[in-house]
Amino acid sequence: MLFAAEPLAPTLDSARRVLKKYYGYDSFRPMQEDIIQSILSGRDTVVLMPTGGGKSVCFQVPAVVSEGVCVVVSPLIALMKDQVEALKANGISAAYINSSIGQSEQNAICSDCANGYLKLLYVSPEKLLSPGFLQFLQRLRVSMFAIDEAHCISSWGHDFRPEYTQLRVLRDQFPNTPIIALTATADRLTQRDIQKQLRLHEPQVFLSSFDRPNLNLIVRPGQDRVGGILDFIERHPGESGIVYCLSRKQCETLTQKLQAKKIKAGFYHAGMTPNQRAAVQEGFLKDDLQVIVATIAFGMGIDKSNVRWVMHYNLPKNIEGYYQEIGRGGRDGAPATAVLFYSFADVLQLREMLTKENPQLTQLNLTKLERMQQFAEAASCRRKILLHYFGETLAKDCGNCDICRNPPTTFDGSLIAQKALSAVVRMRERAGIGLLIDVLRGMRNQAVLSGGYDQIKTYGAGSDLPYLDWYSYIHQMLNDGLIYIAYEEGYALKITELGREVLQGQRPLALKKFQPAEKAEKPKRGRKAATETTAPVSREAQLYEALRALRKRIADEQNVPPYVIFTDATLQEMANERPVSRMAMLGVSGVGMKKFENYGEVFIKEILAHGGNPAELDDSDDDLPTNLDPDDFSVPAPTRKREAKAEAGSTMDTSFQLHRMGLSLEAIAERRGLTVSTVQTHLTNAYAKGSELRIADFLTPTDLAEIQTAQAQLGGSPMLRDLYDHLREKYDYFKLRLASLYFKKLRGE
Ligand code: ADP
Ligand code: ZN
């Protein structure tokens, strides 16, 4: 049976096994492990993690290893459906009940619960609190309650849902069942409110870093946004993305422009009917639409993991919103890009909006806008600024933002500043930025001429610099406090005391050289699709495209979103590694037992059709994956192995040589871009085939003696699984397999 209850209290080790077996991941992310430990010890637990941080695993894995059913409260039908689909695809029995589920289906689900078949039951808060439902749960064994999107309980939060406040009854009715509250909101007020309202009992609180290192952060000047967007999409063919706009009208116009270029785009905003919106969302989830152009109404409740880029057509109102929106990119952990188009005109427009919108909050909202503006105009690592906003410090510059990748150089800008400051004064501090630049550059337009500004001494003094350069330098002067904007006087620029000192040459000024956005950012390796216009595409990229197409076909057949089959990150690893044996395929991160059973063979066939990895073809059918439960694999590996064998410049040998040179497993994995488990497989295979391994690197004489004794107790040559259990999970499968081979060799077998 798939879900036999664990005989002993579940351990972290059994949780690790579940992670590998059902999710295909080798290890927990650092905080996940601590969280799971806390949950398994039966404590109430609060988890604050950014979107994409891996919250779901934190309660799903404990649910699988614990006896009984985990009841998950979730506010959105779309989210429940997504999570349940993903769980089932991994071979974990789960279901959801909400208003969209009919009575007879509900009954069937309830009886599955009563039979102990379901490990996770997702319910809406309304359903949970509906008459009789809690009593029904009382009769079951509920392993834990997981409250997803727990910030909905707090009226301080940005997404308050009154029905969530009723969840406080859980503590009365289930005094001994642990409650786990999860949210991507970090703010302290909300966090305390969650604990208080759910009446959590001395909860362990885990506040994970809000860093999302795989997001490449870019800010571009706001000129020619449409051109910039088209250019970006052209260089990232087939990659899913979202463009956020401020207005509905903008959404629709931009969508038309994208469609005119044959890009599969759709728009999404609050002015559409629920059906229209659902259709667009579905199209996006299923990769039928590549691009969604949306107002902020889009995104909540979207679990799509393969969003590869997020763009902001306009400056967002605050950093919270911006961070939440870019967080929808790269949830699978593979690289993703966030591009923000910025122009000062956006700031002015937003200022006006915020001032009218909510008079009581104007000051707060304007301050938040200023922080957003500082981020957009920053000349130092952008990630540092973001994390600092959330109260975190980053020790080093991130290396994955436009500033880090292309650091600005500084120069003595005193002369440039003096020209601008002099013009400000000579225009009697009445002109805004645009007019100032026009005057400096000697333009002859209506505003210049009617003000008589073509007569002043500095007219045309800056004609050697393009508009964008001036724009950047004037903003730097604003940020440095040489000038300020008098909003109440039509945004006129005024000079400050500091500005006068610079103007009079009493103080030098360093400026950062203006760098236009890189036009020709190199296409990402392995992601580029075949287009007629580009140079020959790498084999790896071709295979990646083929695997994506295969994933899409399967997803359509099964009527699920493609990322439920495999994530982009998993497909990318397949394209790089070309696994064609069962063992190698199971070594790919994200390929668990169930997915291997369902899709392993077809994906291996596709890889073989593209040449496969010759060295992997050598793996024997009955080889076991080193760190998996050997009894759980029933699908025969493909059998075309002999054909390609001659080609072999063996990847196994390479790993083995590196081991002989003294590199650790991790170092080999890192150097070769493989997973540790793949390297382990290489080493055990090499060892099985007669190569000499440095056993002492992995097992001490005491370890060997202990394993030998256990083998003897189990009757000589036990299954690895039995050995593993007998030794109470002390040694992983890699070590056990090595030891078994070692003893075999000793016996001369
Ligand atoms: P959240 O709910 O916090 O937004 P998810 O639970 O959806 O995040 O996880 C984000 C992505 O990270 C998913 O694709 C998930 O499968 C993956 N993931 C989670 N934990 C791990 C892990 N330990 N190793 C590798 N990938 C993981
Ligand atoms: Zn940086």
mmCIF file with all atom_site columns, C-alpha atoms in Angstrom, residues 319 325 691:
data_model
loop_
_atom_site.group_PDB
_atom_site.id
_atom_site.type_symbol
_atom_site.label_atom_id
_atom_site.label_alt_id
_atom_site.label_comp_id
_atom_site.label_asym_id
_atom_site.label_entity_id
_atom_site.label_seq_id
_atom_site.pdbx_PDB_ins_code
_atom_site.Cartn_x
_atom_site.Cartn_y
_atom_site.Cartn_z
_atom_site.occupancy
_atom_site.B_iso_or_equiv
_atom_site.pdbx_formal_charge
_atom_site.auth_seq_id
_atom_site.auth_comp_id
_atom_site.auth_asym_id
_atom_site.auth_atom_id
_atom_site.pdbx_PDB_model_num
ATOM 1 C CA . ILE A 1 319 ? 7.845  48.215 -3.183  1.00 0.00 ? 319 ILE A CA 1
ATOM 2 C CA . GLU A 1 325 ? 4.332  41.005 -8.683  1.00 0.00 ? 325 GLU A CA 1
ATOM 3 C CA . SER A 1 691 ? 37.226 0.673  -10.853 1.00 0.00 ? 691 SER A CA 1
#
